[in-house]
mmCIF file of C-alpha atoms in Angstrom:
data_model
loop_
_atom_site.group_PDB
_atom_site.id
_atom_site.type_symbol
_atom_site.label_atom_id
_atom_site.label_comp_id
_atom_site.label_asym_id
_atom_site.label_seq_id
_atom_site.Cartn_x
_atom_site.Cartn_y
_atom_site.Cartn_z
ATOM 1 C CA MET A 141 119.798 89.943 69.399
ATOM 2 C CA ASN A 142 117.602 87.911 72.044
ATOM 3 C CA GLU A 143 118.610 89.743 75.144
ATOM 4 C CA VAL A 144 117.484 92.512 73.372
ATOM 5 C CA VAL A 145 114.468 91.193 72.853
ATOM 6 C CA VAL A 146 114.175 90.067 76.526
ATOM 7 C CA ASN A 147 114.944 93.465 77.749
ATOM 8 C CA ASN A 148 112.534 95.275 75.612
ATOM 9 C CA GLU A 149 109.751 92.823 76.578
ATOM 10 C CA PHE A 150 111.131 93.259 80.344
ATOM 11 C CA PHE A 151 110.636 97.212 80.177
ATOM 12 C CA GLN A 152 107.475 96.923 78.331
ATOM 13 C CA GLU A 153 106.101 94.834 81.566
ATOM 14 C CA LEU A 154 107.262 97.110 83.987
ATOM 15 C CA LEU A 155 105.940 100.284 82.017
ATOM 16 C CA ARG A 156 102.509 98.277 81.369
ATOM 17 C CA HIS A 157 102.570 97.429 85.844
ATOM 18 C CA GLN A 158 103.229 100.234 87.140
ATOM 19 C CA GLY A 159 99.969 101.279 87.854
ATOM 20 C CA PRO A 160 98.772 98.276 90.029
ATOM 21 C CA LEU A 161 102.242 97.476 91.190
ATOM 22 C CA HIS A 162 101.483 101.209 92.805
ATOM 23 C CA ALA A 163 98.541 100.661 93.853
ATOM 24 C CA TYR A 164 99.777 97.022 95.621
ATOM 25 C CA ILE A 165 102.472 98.865 97.515
ATOM 26 C CA LEU A 166 100.089 101.806 98.677
ATOM 27 C CA SER A 167 97.786 99.457 99.795
ATOM 28 C CA LEU A 168 100.318 98.015 102.244
ATOM 29 C CA VAL A 169 102.037 101.255 103.297
ATOM 30 C CA GLY A 170 99.054 103.553 103.354
ATOM 31 C CA ASN A 171 100.914 106.641 102.533
ATOM 32 C CA MET A 172 101.195 108.105 99.397
ATOM 33 C CA THR A 173 104.794 109.655 99.637
ATOM 34 C CA ASP A 174 106.737 106.218 100.873
ATOM 35 C CA ALA A 175 104.701 104.320 98.450
ATOM 36 C CA ARG A 176 105.923 106.253 95.428
ATOM 37 C CA ASP A 177 109.498 106.310 96.840
ATOM 38 C CA LEU A 178 109.297 102.436 97.708
ATOM 39 C CA LEU A 179 108.040 102.114 93.757
ATOM 40 C CA GLN A 180 111.165 103.585 92.735
ATOM 41 C CA ASP A 181 113.289 101.579 94.988
ATOM 42 C CA ILE A 182 111.333 98.459 93.905
ATOM 43 C CA ASN A 183 111.928 99.801 90.417
ATOM 44 C CA GLN A 184 115.430 99.490 90.890
ATOM 45 C CA CYS A 185 115.283 96.211 92.231
ATOM 46 C CA LEU A 186 113.534 94.633 89.476
ATOM 47 C CA LEU A 187 115.918 95.932 86.849
ATOM 48 C CA GLU A 188 118.478 94.801 89.243
ATOM 49 C CA LYS A 189 116.645 91.149 89.099
ATOM 50 C CA ARG A 190 115.629 91.505 85.527
ATOM 51 C CA ASP A 191 117.528 87.990 84.631
ATOM 52 C CA SER A 192 115.650 86.236 87.211
ATOM 53 C CA TYR A 193 112.333 87.089 85.783
ATOM 54 C CA THR A 194 110.990 84.041 83.091
ATOM 55 C CA PRO A 195 109.210 86.124 80.309
ATOM 56 C CA GLY A 196 105.640 84.792 79.694
ATOM 57 C CA THR A 197 105.015 84.178 83.068
ATOM 58 C CA ASN A 198 102.765 86.522 85.137
ATOM 59 C CA PHE A 199 104.863 89.778 85.478
ATOM 60 C CA LEU A 200 102.616 91.176 88.201
ATOM 61 C CA ALA A 201 102.560 88.473 90.903
ATOM 62 C CA TRP A 202 106.261 88.513 90.468
ATOM 63 C CA SER A 203 106.887 92.021 90.826
ATOM 64 C CA ARG A 204 104.395 91.731 93.665
ATOM 65 C CA LYS A 205 106.811 89.368 95.115
ATOM 66 C CA VAL A 206 109.745 91.484 94.935
ATOM 67 C CA ALA A 207 107.790 94.086 96.364
ATOM 68 C CA PHE A 208 106.494 92.512 99.037
ATOM 69 C CA TYR A 209 110.125 92.203 100.177
ATOM 70 C CA LYS A 210 110.714 95.956 100.007
ATOM 71 C CA ILE A 211 107.603 96.270 102.024
ATOM 72 C CA GLN A 212 108.867 93.715 104.598
ATOM 73 C CA SER A 213 112.114 95.659 105.052
ATOM 74 C CA TYR A 214 110.513 99.054 105.264
ATOM 75 C CA TRP A 215 108.112 98.215 108.066
ATOM 76 C CA ARG A 216 111.055 96.989 110.058
ATOM 77 C CA ASP A 217 112.504 100.409 109.172
ATOM 78 C CA GLN A 218 109.583 101.871 111.047
ATOM 79 C CA SER A 219 110.299 99.924 114.088
ATOM 80 C CA ARG A 220 110.167 103.853 115.764
ATOM 81 C CA SER A 221 106.671 104.113 114.654
ATOM 82 C CA ARG A 222 103.521 103.644 116.998
ATOM 83 C CA LEU A 223 101.685 101.547 114.094
ATOM 84 C CA LEU A 224 103.806 98.492 112.990
ATOM 85 C CA PHE A 225 102.684 95.351 110.666
ATOM 86 C CA ASP A 226 103.984 92.420 111.841
ATOM 87 C CA ASP A 227 105.106 89.863 109.180
ATOM 88 C CA ASP A 228 101.795 87.665 109.638
ATOM 89 C CA LEU A 229 99.667 90.665 109.138
ATOM 90 C CA LEU A 230 101.692 92.074 106.253
ATOM 91 C CA ASN A 231 101.207 88.589 104.546
ATOM 92 C CA SER A 232 97.577 88.361 105.127
ATOM 93 C CA MET A 233 97.069 91.710 103.786
ATOM 94 C CA SER A 234 99.363 90.937 101.020
ATOM 95 C CA GLU A 235 97.085 87.612 100.064
ATOM 96 C CA THR A 236 94.151 89.232 100.451
ATOM 97 C CA ILE A 237 95.084 91.958 97.761
ATOM 98 C CA GLU A 238 96.336 89.673 95.605
ATOM 99 C CA CYS A 239 93.339 87.416 95.809
ATOM 100 C CA MET A 240 90.947 90.291 94.905
ATOM 101 C CA PRO A 241 90.399 90.461 91.266
ATOM 102 C CA ASP A 242 92.324 93.376 89.832
ATOM 103 C CA LEU A 243 89.764 96.089 89.679
ATOM 104 C CA TYR A 244 92.761 98.811 88.931
ATOM 105 C CA SER A 245 92.906 98.833 84.988
ATOM 106 C CA GLU A 246 89.099 98.947 84.987
ATOM 107 C CA GLN A 247 88.858 101.923 87.460
ATOM 108 C CA ILE A 248 91.570 103.750 85.515
ATOM 109 C CA GLU A 249 89.703 103.280 82.394
ATOM 110 C CA ALA A 250 86.402 104.093 83.759
ATOM 111 C CA LEU A 251 87.907 107.263 84.980
ATOM 112 C CA ARG A 252 89.225 108.580 82.014
ATOM 113 C CA THR A 253 86.051 108.172 80.207
ATOM 114 C CA CYS A 254 84.085 109.906 83.134
ATOM 115 C CA ILE A 255 86.734 112.491 82.936
ATOM 116 C CA THR A 256 85.814 113.216 79.524
ATOM 117 C CA HIS A 257 82.447 113.513 80.540
ATOM 118 C CA LEU A 258 83.120 116.759 82.721
ATOM 119 C CA PRO A 259 82.537 119.912 81.557
ATOM 120 C CA ALA A 260 85.972 121.742 80.110
ATOM 121 C CA ASP A 261 86.300 123.908 82.973
ATOM 122 C CA LYS A 262 86.120 121.066 85.502
ATOM 123 C CA GLN A 263 88.686 118.888 83.780
ATOM 124 C CA THR A 264 91.039 121.757 83.724
ATOM 125 C CA LEU A 265 90.532 122.333 87.677
ATOM 126 C CA MET A 266 91.061 118.328 87.719
ATOM 127 C CA GLN A 267 94.045 118.587 85.795
ATOM 128 C CA GLN A 268 95.665 121.818 88.080
ATOM 129 C CA ARG A 269 95.440 119.978 91.179
ATOM 130 C CA TYR A 270 96.033 116.285 90.251
ATOM 131 C CA GLY A 271 97.959 116.454 87.082
ATOM 132 C CA GLN A 272 100.218 119.304 87.766
ATOM 133 C CA LEU A 273 99.699 118.818 91.654
ATOM 134 C CA LEU A 274 99.424 123.202 91.785
ATOM 135 C CA PRO A 275 98.484 124.091 95.380
ATOM 136 C CA VAL A 276 94.770 125.023 96.414
ATOM 137 C CA LYS A 277 95.711 128.490 96.758
ATOM 138 C CA GLN A 278 97.498 129.107 93.747
ATOM 139 C CA ILE A 279 94.241 127.327 91.752
ATOM 140 C CA ALA A 280 92.175 129.696 93.564
ATOM 141 C CA GLU A 281 94.307 132.613 92.519
ATOM 142 C CA TYR A 282 93.945 131.304 88.531
ATOM 143 C CA TRP A 283 89.912 131.415 88.982
ATOM 144 C CA GLY A 284 89.485 133.731 90.966
ATOM 145 C CA LYS A 285 87.528 132.398 94.139
ATOM 146 C CA SER A 286 88.258 131.439 97.464
ATOM 147 C CA GLU A 287 90.386 128.697 98.440
ATOM 148 C CA LYS A 288 87.514 127.153 100.524
ATOM 149 C CA ALA A 289 85.202 127.348 97.044
ATOM 150 C CA ILE A 290 87.922 125.314 94.836
ATOM 151 C CA GLY A 291 88.088 122.595 97.719
ATOM 152 C CA VAL A 292 84.391 122.494 97.494
ATOM 153 C CA MET A 293 84.445 122.516 93.842
ATOM 154 C CA LEU A 294 87.252 119.789 93.762
ATOM 155 C CA LEU A 295 85.313 117.609 96.496
ATOM 156 C CA ARG A 296 81.840 117.719 94.215
ATOM 157 C CA ILE A 297 84.005 116.534 91.138
ATOM 158 C CA ARG A 298 85.536 113.994 92.973
ATOM 159 C CA LEU A 299 81.961 112.444 94.181
ATOM 160 C CA ARG A 300 80.931 112.919 90.632
ATOM 161 C CA LEU A 301 83.759 110.943 89.273
ATOM 162 C CA GLN A 302 83.396 108.191 92.147
ATOM 163 C CA ASP A 303 79.766 107.922 91.217
ATOM 164 C CA CYS A 304 80.293 107.705 87.371
ATOM 165 C CA ILE A 305 83.020 104.963 87.895
ATOM 166 C CA GLN A 306 81.044 103.083 90.097
ATOM 167 C CA LYS A 307 77.989 103.018 87.766
ATOM 168 C CA SER A 308 80.507 102.374 84.957
ATOM 169 C CA ILE A 309 81.891 99.080 86.403
ATOM 170 C CA ALA A 310 78.455 97.950 87.506
ATOM 171 C CA ALA A 311 77.139 98.475 83.976
ATOM 172 C CA ARG A 312 80.071 96.238 82.891
ATOM 173 C CA SER A 313 79.671 93.551 85.245
ATOM 174 C CA ARG A 314 76.091 93.086 84.272
ATOM 175 C CA ILE A 315 77.470 92.183 80.473
#
């Protein structure tokens, strides 16, 4: 019975920290596709190592440590790349990221709120591009506009959301 509870708690922690863990990986890798692939590998590794996690401790810190070693291996495998990170630089970047306040959750919450303030057609456009990952060409056909026009609309929406997020976070920090 206890093992079931521990596993359930572990899976809840794993799910709850997917966003911040992905952000951590992406910040050290810099490539969205590679970060997604690494997240999957790291999730598998976390599941395999779940017995070494102590319930009630900082899950994100533990999972970042596991992720760090996977990311270190990733950069070693990238030896053919022109841009290489040595272990010292990777350690420094990781420490900097871990010392920064965790703004990820606050930013996501602000983004969700800001999206609700967009007109319905802009929300639909964002959902098509970033939720459904539709190509701009397909979205342009749907809206009867040029790809360039859709690109400009998406840029304006992103700028509007960025401004809204910054104002929302700034307002919260004044409280």
